Protein backbone atom coordinates (compact mmCIF):
# COMPACT_ATOMS: atom_id res chain seq x y z
CA UNK A 1 0.00 0.00 0.00
CA UNK A 2 1.45 3.35 -1.03
CA UNK A 3 2.19 5.80 1.78
CA UNK A 4 0.96 9.34 1.33
CA UNK A 5 3.84 11.84 1.26
CA UNK A 6 6.44 9.05 1.57
CA UNK A 7 9.85 10.19 2.80
CA UNK A 8 12.86 9.48 0.60
CA UNK A 9 16.49 9.77 1.68
CA UNK A 10 19.94 9.42 0.19
CA UNK A 11 23.43 10.04 1.53
CA UNK A 12 26.96 10.14 0.17
CA UNK A 13 30.43 11.34 1.01
CA UNK A 14 33.28 12.48 -1.23
CA UNK A 15 36.94 12.48 -0.22
CA UNK A 16 38.25 16.07 -0.10
CA UNK A 17 41.59 15.35 1.60
CA UNK A 18 44.08 18.04 0.52
CA UNK A 19 47.48 17.19 -0.89
CA UNK A 20 50.64 17.38 1.17
CA UNK A 21 51.91 20.94 1.18
CA UNK A 22 48.44 22.50 1.18
CA UNK A 23 48.01 25.52 3.44
CA UNK A 24 46.14 24.96 6.72
CA UNK A 25 44.36 27.69 8.69
CA UNK A 26 42.73 27.75 12.11
CA UNK A 27 45.75 29.35 13.79
CA UNK A 28 47.16 32.87 13.76
CA UNK A 29 49.65 31.86 11.05
CA UNK A 30 49.71 29.52 8.07
CA UNK A 31 50.71 25.91 8.57
CA UNK A 32 51.38 23.45 5.77
CA UNK A 33 50.15 19.88 5.45
CA UNK A 34 53.06 17.56 6.21
CA UNK A 35 51.10 14.57 7.54
CA UNK A 36 47.69 13.17 6.63
CA UNK A 37 46.31 11.30 9.64
CA UNK A 38 42.81 10.57 8.34
CA UNK A 39 40.72 11.57 5.32
CA UNK A 40 38.46 14.60 5.10
CA UNK A 41 35.03 14.46 3.49
CA UNK A 42 32.23 16.52 2.05
CA UNK A 43 29.07 14.72 3.14
CA UNK A 44 25.48 15.09 2.04
CA UNK A 45 22.13 13.88 3.33
CA UNK A 46 19.10 14.50 1.14
CA UNK A 47 15.54 14.28 2.42
CA UNK A 48 12.61 14.42 0.01
CA UNK A 49 8.85 14.01 0.04
CA UNK A 50 6.03 14.85 -2.37
CA UNK A 51 6.37 18.57 -1.72
CA UNK A 52 9.95 19.47 -0.77
CA UNK A 53 13.56 18.40 -1.00
CA UNK A 54 16.33 19.31 1.48
CA UNK A 55 20.09 18.89 1.23
CA UNK A 56 22.36 18.95 4.28
CA UNK A 57 25.97 19.40 3.13
CA UNK A 58 28.58 19.09 5.88
CA UNK A 59 32.24 19.71 5.06
CA UNK A 60 35.38 18.81 7.01
CA UNK A 61 36.91 22.28 6.99
CA UNK A 62 37.53 25.15 9.39
CA UNK A 63 35.66 27.95 7.65
CA UNK A 64 33.89 28.80 4.40
CA UNK A 65 32.63 32.26 3.49
CA UNK A 66 29.13 32.97 2.23
CA UNK A 67 30.65 33.97 -1.11
CA UNK A 68 32.29 30.57 -1.51
CA UNK A 69 29.24 28.66 -0.28
CA UNK A 70 26.92 30.56 -2.59
CA UNK A 71 29.16 29.72 -5.55
CA UNK A 72 29.06 26.04 -4.62
CA UNK A 73 25.29 26.10 -4.10
CA UNK A 74 24.84 27.47 -7.61
CA UNK A 75 26.88 24.52 -8.94
CA UNK A 76 24.71 22.13 -6.90
CA UNK A 77 21.54 23.74 -8.21
CA UNK A 78 22.69 23.46 -11.82
CA UNK A 79 23.57 19.78 -11.38
CA UNK A 80 20.58 18.67 -9.27
CA UNK A 81 17.89 21.38 -9.57
CA UNK A 82 17.66 21.48 -5.76
CA UNK A 83 16.58 25.06 -4.95
CA UNK A 84 19.32 27.22 -3.44
CA UNK A 85 17.15 28.02 -0.43
CA UNK A 86 16.78 24.29 0.32
CA UNK A 87 20.50 23.69 0.83
CA UNK A 88 22.10 23.89 4.27
CA UNK A 89 25.89 23.92 3.97
CA UNK A 90 28.14 23.97 7.03
CA UNK A 91 31.71 23.46 8.26
CA UNK A 92 32.60 20.93 10.94
CA UNK A 93 35.27 23.42 12.08
CA UNK A 94 38.19 21.04 12.25
CA UNK A 95 41.29 23.21 12.53
CA UNK A 96 43.38 20.71 10.57
CA UNK A 97 42.02 21.08 7.05
CA UNK A 98 42.85 22.97 3.88
CA UNK A 99 42.63 26.76 4.02
CA UNK A 100 40.16 28.32 1.59
CA UNK A 101 39.75 31.59 3.51
CA UNK A 102 42.24 34.03 5.02
CA UNK A 103 42.11 34.10 8.83
CA UNK A 104 44.39 36.46 10.80
CA UNK A 105 47.89 35.95 9.36
CA UNK A 106 46.92 32.64 7.78
CA UNK A 107 46.67 32.73 3.98
CA UNK A 108 44.20 30.85 1.82
CA UNK A 109 45.23 28.15 -0.65
CA UNK A 110 43.72 29.02 -4.02
CA UNK A 111 44.45 25.63 -5.57
CA UNK A 112 42.60 23.83 -2.80
CA UNK A 113 39.77 26.36 -2.91
CA UNK A 114 39.21 25.58 -6.60
CA UNK A 115 39.47 21.86 -5.93
CA UNK A 116 36.95 21.95 -3.09
CA UNK A 117 34.44 23.98 -5.10
CA UNK A 118 34.24 21.15 -7.63
CA UNK A 119 34.28 18.31 -5.07
CA UNK A 120 31.45 19.38 -2.76
CA UNK A 121 28.70 19.18 -5.43
CA UNK A 122 29.67 15.56 -6.12
CA UNK A 123 28.51 14.59 -2.63
CA UNK A 124 25.06 15.99 -3.46
CA UNK A 125 24.73 14.38 -6.88
CA UNK A 126 25.82 11.02 -5.46
CA UNK A 127 23.38 11.32 -2.55
CA UNK A 128 20.60 12.10 -5.00
CA UNK A 129 21.51 9.03 -7.05
CA UNK A 130 21.07 6.87 -3.93
CA UNK A 131 17.71 8.26 -2.86
CA UNK A 132 15.20 5.61 -1.75
CA UNK A 133 12.06 5.26 0.41
CA UNK A 134 13.02 5.79 4.03
CA UNK A 135 11.87 6.31 7.59
CA UNK A 136 13.01 9.00 9.99
CA UNK A 137 13.66 9.36 13.72
CA UNK A 138 15.37 11.86 15.95
CA UNK A 139 16.48 12.02 19.56
CA UNK A 140 18.77 13.69 22.04
CA UNK A 141 20.87 12.72 25.03
CA UNK A 142 22.84 14.34 27.82
CA UNK A 143 26.65 14.18 27.37
CA UNK A 144 28.18 16.78 29.72
CA UNK A 145 31.59 15.11 29.97
CA UNK A 146 33.24 16.66 26.92
CA UNK A 147 32.36 20.37 27.04
CA UNK A 148 34.02 23.12 29.10
CA UNK A 149 33.73 26.90 28.92
CA UNK A 150 37.07 28.21 27.68
CA UNK A 151 36.58 31.75 29.06
CA UNK A 152 37.78 32.29 32.62
CA UNK A 153 37.67 34.83 35.37
CA UNK A 154 41.22 35.12 36.68
CA UNK A 155 42.52 35.93 40.15
CA UNK A 156 43.55 39.45 41.07
CA UNK A 157 47.19 38.43 40.62
CA UNK A 158 46.80 38.25 36.83
CA UNK A 159 45.56 40.97 34.48
CA UNK A 160 44.30 39.94 31.02
CA UNK A 161 45.09 42.51 28.32
CA UNK A 162 43.15 43.27 25.14
CA UNK A 163 45.72 43.52 22.29
CA UNK A 164 43.41 45.81 20.31
CA UNK A 165 42.95 48.50 22.95
CA UNK A 166 45.87 47.68 25.25
CA UNK A 167 43.33 47.91 28.09
CA UNK A 168 42.41 45.34 30.74
CA UNK A 169 39.93 42.57 29.96
CA UNK A 170 37.75 41.06 32.64
CA UNK A 171 38.34 37.51 31.44
CA UNK A 172 40.95 35.34 29.71
CA UNK A 173 40.24 32.85 26.94
CA UNK A 174 42.36 29.68 26.83
CA UNK A 175 44.79 30.61 29.65
CA UNK A 176 47.76 28.53 28.51
CA UNK A 177 50.47 28.55 31.19
CA UNK A 178 48.27 30.67 33.45
CA UNK A 179 46.38 27.85 35.15
CA UNK A 180 47.42 28.82 38.66
CA UNK A 181 45.59 32.16 38.29
CA UNK A 182 42.27 30.69 37.15
CA UNK A 183 39.35 31.62 39.37
CA UNK A 184 36.29 30.17 37.62
CA UNK A 185 34.78 29.71 34.14
CA UNK A 186 32.58 32.50 32.83
CA UNK A 187 29.76 30.85 30.94
CA UNK A 188 27.54 27.82 30.59
CA UNK A 189 27.88 24.79 28.32
CA UNK A 190 25.28 22.96 26.27
CA UNK A 191 25.67 19.25 27.11
CA UNK A 192 23.08 17.91 24.66
CA UNK A 193 23.84 15.71 21.69
CA UNK A 194 21.05 15.76 19.13
CA UNK A 195 20.75 13.36 16.25
CA UNK A 196 18.45 12.58 13.36
CA UNK A 197 18.59 9.27 11.53
CA UNK A 198 17.21 7.70 8.38
CA UNK A 199 17.05 4.08 7.31
CA UNK A 200 15.41 2.38 4.36
CA UNK A 201 12.21 0.38 4.61
CA UNK A 202 14.22 -2.83 5.05
CA UNK A 203 15.82 -1.38 8.17
CA UNK A 204 19.22 -0.70 6.58
CA UNK A 205 20.93 2.46 7.85
CA UNK A 206 21.28 5.37 5.43
CA UNK A 207 22.59 8.24 7.56
CA UNK A 208 22.90 9.79 11.00
CA UNK A 209 23.40 13.54 11.40
CA UNK A 210 24.37 14.66 14.91
CA UNK A 211 25.03 17.94 16.66
CA UNK A 212 27.18 18.83 19.69
CA UNK A 213 28.42 22.18 20.97
CA UNK A 214 32.12 21.34 21.15
CA UNK A 215 34.50 23.61 19.23
CA UNK A 216 36.94 20.86 18.28
CA UNK A 217 39.52 18.76 20.19
CA UNK A 218 42.82 19.74 18.61
CA UNK A 219 45.09 16.97 19.91
CA UNK A 220 47.44 16.91 16.94
CA UNK A 221 50.68 18.54 15.82
CA UNK A 222 50.75 21.52 13.48
CA UNK A 223 50.95 20.34 9.89
CA UNK A 224 48.47 17.50 10.42
CA UNK A 225 45.40 16.89 8.29
CA UNK A 226 42.62 15.34 10.37
CA UNK A 227 38.84 15.53 10.70
CA UNK A 228 39.34 15.71 14.49
CA UNK A 229 36.66 14.10 16.68
CA UNK A 230 34.04 14.78 14.01
CA UNK A 231 35.62 12.09 11.83
CA UNK A 232 36.15 9.68 14.71
CA UNK A 233 32.47 9.99 15.62
CA UNK A 234 31.35 9.27 12.06
CA UNK A 235 33.41 6.11 11.74
CA UNK A 236 32.48 4.90 15.23
CA UNK A 237 28.73 5.36 14.65
CA UNK A 238 29.03 3.25 11.51
CA UNK A 239 30.79 0.51 13.45
CA UNK A 240 28.39 0.64 16.40
CA UNK A 241 25.36 0.32 14.12
CA UNK A 242 27.04 -2.33 11.97
CA UNK A 243 25.98 -0.21 9.01
CA UNK A 244 26.77 -0.93 5.38
CA UNK A 245 29.36 0.70 3.14
CA UNK A 246 26.97 3.35 1.82
CA UNK A 247 26.12 4.62 5.31
CA UNK A 248 27.14 8.21 6.04
CA UNK A 249 27.41 9.72 9.53
CA UNK A 250 28.20 13.33 10.26
CA UNK A 251 28.72 15.48 13.33
CA UNK A 252 27.79 19.15 13.03
CA UNK A 253 29.10 21.99 15.16
CA UNK A 254 26.60 23.57 17.55
CA UNK A 255 26.88 26.81 19.50
CA UNK A 256 30.46 26.28 20.65
CA UNK A 257 32.06 29.70 20.23
CA UNK A 258 33.07 29.78 23.91
CA UNK A 259 33.36 26.03 24.45
CA UNK A 260 36.17 23.51 24.07
CA UNK A 261 37.63 20.60 26.02
CA UNK A 262 41.04 21.98 26.93
CA UNK A 263 41.16 21.22 30.63
CA UNK A 264 42.88 24.26 32.12
CA UNK A 265 41.29 23.78 35.55
CA UNK A 266 42.38 20.14 35.82
CA UNK A 267 38.85 18.74 36.05
CA UNK A 268 39.32 15.91 33.54
CA UNK A 269 41.77 13.05 33.02
CA UNK A 270 42.06 12.75 29.26
CA UNK A 271 45.00 10.92 27.64
CA UNK A 272 47.80 13.26 26.57
CA UNK A 273 49.10 11.48 23.45
CA UNK A 274 48.21 12.82 20.03
CA UNK A 275 44.79 11.72 18.72
CA UNK A 276 43.92 9.78 21.89
CA UNK A 277 41.62 12.46 23.28
CA UNK A 278 39.69 12.98 20.05
CA UNK A 279 39.37 9.20 19.69
CA UNK A 280 38.02 8.86 23.23
CA UNK A 281 35.50 11.68 22.78
CA UNK A 282 34.37 10.67 19.31
CA UNK A 283 33.89 7.01 20.20
CA UNK A 284 32.15 7.79 23.48
CA UNK A 285 29.56 10.06 21.87
CA UNK A 286 29.09 7.61 18.99
CA UNK A 287 28.48 4.73 21.38
CA UNK A 288 25.85 6.69 23.30
CA UNK A 289 24.09 7.87 20.14
CA UNK A 290 24.02 4.35 18.71
CA UNK A 291 22.66 2.87 21.94
CA UNK A 292 19.95 5.52 22.09
CA UNK A 293 19.13 5.05 18.43
CA UNK A 294 18.93 1.25 18.43
CA UNK A 295 16.31 1.35 21.17
CA UNK A 296 14.16 3.90 19.39
CA UNK A 297 10.78 2.60 18.25
CA UNK A 298 9.19 5.75 16.85
CA UNK A 299 10.08 5.81 13.14
CA UNK A 300 8.09 7.84 10.62
CA UNK A 301 7.74 7.04 6.94
CA UNK A 302 6.00 10.35 6.24
CA UNK A 303 7.23 13.68 7.64
CA UNK A 304 6.66 17.29 6.68
CA UNK A 305 9.66 19.14 5.25
CA UNK A 306 9.75 22.91 5.46
CA UNK A 307 12.34 25.64 5.48
CA UNK A 308 12.45 29.41 5.87
CA UNK A 309 15.35 31.64 4.85
CA UNK A 310 15.99 35.28 5.59
CA UNK A 311 18.92 37.56 6.29
CA UNK A 312 19.95 40.44 8.50
CA UNK A 313 22.18 43.39 7.67
CA UNK A 314 24.35 44.13 10.67
CA UNK A 315 26.74 46.96 11.40
CA UNK A 316 30.49 46.44 11.64
CA UNK A 317 32.56 47.71 14.57
CA UNK A 318 35.51 49.63 13.17
CA UNK A 319 38.44 51.48 14.73
CA UNK A 320 38.09 55.21 15.23
CA UNK A 321 40.70 57.49 13.68
CA UNK A 322 42.95 57.50 16.74
CA UNK A 323 42.95 53.71 16.96
CA UNK A 324 43.51 53.43 13.21
CA UNK A 325 46.50 55.78 13.29
CA UNK A 326 48.04 53.81 16.15
CA UNK A 327 47.44 50.54 14.32
CA UNK A 328 49.14 51.84 11.18
CA UNK A 329 52.14 52.94 13.24
CA UNK A 330 52.45 49.46 14.76
CA UNK A 331 52.10 47.78 11.35
CA UNK A 332 54.91 49.89 9.89
CA UNK A 333 57.20 48.80 12.72
CA UNK A 334 56.25 45.10 12.69
CA UNK A 335 57.89 42.00 11.24
CA UNK A 336 55.07 39.69 10.21
CA UNK A 337 57.41 37.15 8.65
CA UNK A 338 58.47 35.94 12.09
CA UNK A 339 55.30 36.01 14.19
CA UNK A 340 55.63 34.87 17.80
CA UNK A 341 52.49 34.12 19.81
CA UNK A 342 52.91 36.48 22.76
CA UNK A 343 51.28 39.64 24.05
CA UNK A 344 53.59 41.67 21.80
CA UNK A 345 52.92 39.39 18.83
CA UNK A 346 49.16 39.64 19.30
CA UNK A 347 49.41 43.42 19.47
CA UNK A 348 51.06 43.40 16.03
CA UNK A 349 48.62 40.89 14.55
CA UNK A 350 45.58 42.82 15.74
CA UNK A 351 47.04 46.14 14.58
CA UNK A 352 47.10 44.67 11.08
CA UNK A 353 43.51 43.54 11.59
CA UNK A 354 42.41 47.11 12.42
CA UNK A 355 43.89 48.45 9.19
CA UNK A 356 42.28 45.73 7.07
CA UNK A 357 38.97 45.89 8.92
CA UNK A 358 38.77 49.62 8.26
CA UNK A 359 38.66 48.88 4.52
CA UNK A 360 35.79 46.40 4.89
CA UNK A 361 32.16 47.38 4.13
CA UNK A 362 30.26 49.03 6.98
CA UNK A 363 27.71 46.20 7.08
CA UNK A 364 27.72 42.43 6.85
CA UNK A 365 24.84 40.20 5.87
CA UNK A 366 24.00 37.23 8.07
CA UNK A 367 22.01 34.51 6.24
CA UNK A 368 19.60 32.77 8.63
CA UNK A 369 17.81 29.49 8.01
CA UNK A 370 15.25 27.41 9.90
CA UNK A 371 14.29 23.89 8.83
CA UNK A 372 11.47 21.70 10.09
CA UNK A 373 11.45 17.93 9.68
CA UNK A 374 8.23 16.72 11.27
CA UNK A 375 8.44 17.81 14.90
CA UNK A 376 12.19 18.51 14.78
CA UNK A 377 13.38 22.07 14.15
CA UNK A 378 16.92 22.96 13.09
CA UNK A 379 18.38 26.46 13.10
CA UNK A 380 21.37 27.40 10.92
CA UNK A 381 23.59 30.31 11.99
CA UNK A 382 26.47 31.75 9.91
CA UNK A 383 29.24 32.08 12.47
CA UNK A 384 30.56 31.11 15.86
CA UNK A 385 27.88 31.65 18.50
CA UNK A 386 28.13 31.09 22.24
CA UNK A 387 26.45 28.21 24.08
CA UNK A 388 24.19 30.76 25.76
CA UNK A 389 22.61 31.60 22.40
CA UNK A 390 21.94 27.97 21.56
CA UNK A 391 20.48 27.24 24.99
CA UNK A 392 18.18 30.25 24.76
CA UNK A 393 16.92 29.10 21.37
CA UNK A 394 16.29 25.63 22.78
CA UNK A 395 14.39 27.14 25.69
CA UNK A 396 12.13 28.91 23.21
CA UNK A 397 11.28 25.54 21.65
CA UNK A 398 10.63 23.26 24.61
CA UNK A 399 7.59 21.72 22.92
CA UNK A 400 9.69 20.64 19.93
CA UNK A 401 13.06 19.12 19.32
CA UNK A 402 15.56 21.84 18.41
CA UNK A 403 19.27 22.28 17.75
CA UNK A 404 21.48 24.85 16.02
CA UNK A 405 24.08 24.15 13.34
CA UNK A 406 26.71 26.90 13.29
CA UNK A 407 29.18 27.97 10.62
CA UNK A 408 26.29 27.34 8.23
CA UNK A 409 25.64 29.10 4.90
CA UNK A 410 28.39 31.62 5.62
CA UNK A 411 30.63 32.87 8.39
CA UNK A 412 30.39 36.34 9.91
CA UNK A 413 32.86 35.31 12.62
CA UNK A 414 32.33 35.35 16.36
CA UNK A 415 28.95 36.64 17.52
CA UNK A 416 29.14 36.96 21.33
CA UNK A 417 26.24 38.28 23.41
CA UNK A 418 26.68 41.97 24.25
CA UNK A 419 27.52 41.31 27.89
CA UNK A 420 30.34 38.99 26.80
CA UNK A 421 31.77 41.67 24.51
CA UNK A 422 31.82 43.98 27.51
CA UNK A 423 33.93 41.48 29.46
CA UNK A 424 36.46 41.04 26.65
CA UNK A 425 38.47 37.95 25.80
CA UNK A 426 39.76 36.56 22.51
CA UNK A 427 36.34 35.98 20.95
CA UNK A 428 35.47 39.67 21.37
CA UNK A 429 38.72 41.29 20.21
CA UNK A 430 37.85 43.51 17.27
CA UNK A 431 39.14 42.08 13.99
CA UNK A 432 37.76 40.85 10.69
CA UNK A 433 36.66 37.67 12.46
CA UNK A 434 34.91 39.46 15.34
CA UNK A 435 33.50 42.77 14.24
CA UNK A 436 29.70 42.79 14.24
CA UNK A 437 27.84 45.48 16.14
CA UNK A 438 27.52 44.82 19.87
CA UNK A 439 23.81 43.96 19.64
CA UNK A 440 24.21 41.57 16.69
CA UNK A 441 23.55 38.46 18.78
CA UNK A 442 20.39 39.98 20.23
CA UNK A 443 19.09 40.90 16.76
CA UNK A 444 19.89 37.48 15.31
CA UNK A 445 18.28 35.72 18.26
CA UNK A 446 15.10 37.77 17.87
CA UNK A 447 14.88 37.04 14.14
CA UNK A 448 15.50 33.33 14.69
CA UNK A 449 12.92 33.22 17.47
CA UNK A 450 10.27 34.75 15.22
CA UNK A 451 11.15 32.51 12.28
CA UNK A 452 10.96 29.40 14.45
CA UNK A 453 7.54 30.51 15.69
CA UNK A 454 6.38 30.89 12.09
CA UNK A 455 7.61 27.49 11.00
CA UNK A 456 6.25 25.65 14.04
CA UNK A 457 2.87 27.36 13.72
CA UNK A 458 2.37 25.50 10.45
CA UNK A 459 2.48 22.05 12.08
Short mmCIF file of C-alpha atoms in Angstrom, two decimals, residues 6 15 29 50 70 78 101 112 124 154 163 175 187 191 194 254 272 281 313 335 352 360 415 431 434 458:
data_model
loop_
_atom_site.label_atom_id
_atom_site.label_comp_id
_atom_site.label_asym_id
_atom_site.label_seq_id
_atom_site.Cartn_x
_atom_site.Cartn_y
_atom_site.Cartn_z
CA UNK A 6 6.44 9.05 1.57
CA UNK A 15 36.94 12.48 -0.22
CA UNK A 29 49.65 31.86 11.05
CA UNK A 50 6.03 14.85 -2.37
CA UNK A 70 26.92 30.56 -2.59
CA UNK A 78 22.69 23.46 -11.82
CA UNK A 101 39.75 31.59 3.51
CA UNK A 112 42.60 23.83 -2.80
CA UNK A 124 25.06 15.99 -3.46
CA UNK A 154 41.22 35.12 36.68
CA UNK A 163 45.72 43.52 22.29
CA UNK A 175 44.79 30.61 29.65
CA UNK A 187 29.76 30.85 30.94
CA UNK A 191 25.67 19.25 27.11
CA UNK A 194 21.05 15.76 19.13
CA UNK A 254 26.60 23.57 17.55
CA UNK A 272 47.80 13.26 26.57
CA UNK A 281 35.50 11.68 22.78
CA UNK A 313 22.18 43.39 7.67
CA UNK A 335 57.89 42.00 11.24
CA UNK A 352 47.10 44.67 11.08
CA UNK A 360 35.79 46.40 4.89
CA UNK A 415 28.95 36.64 17.52
CA UNK A 431 39.14 42.08 13.99
CA UNK A 434 34.91 39.46 15.34
CA UNK A 458 2.37 25.50 10.45
#
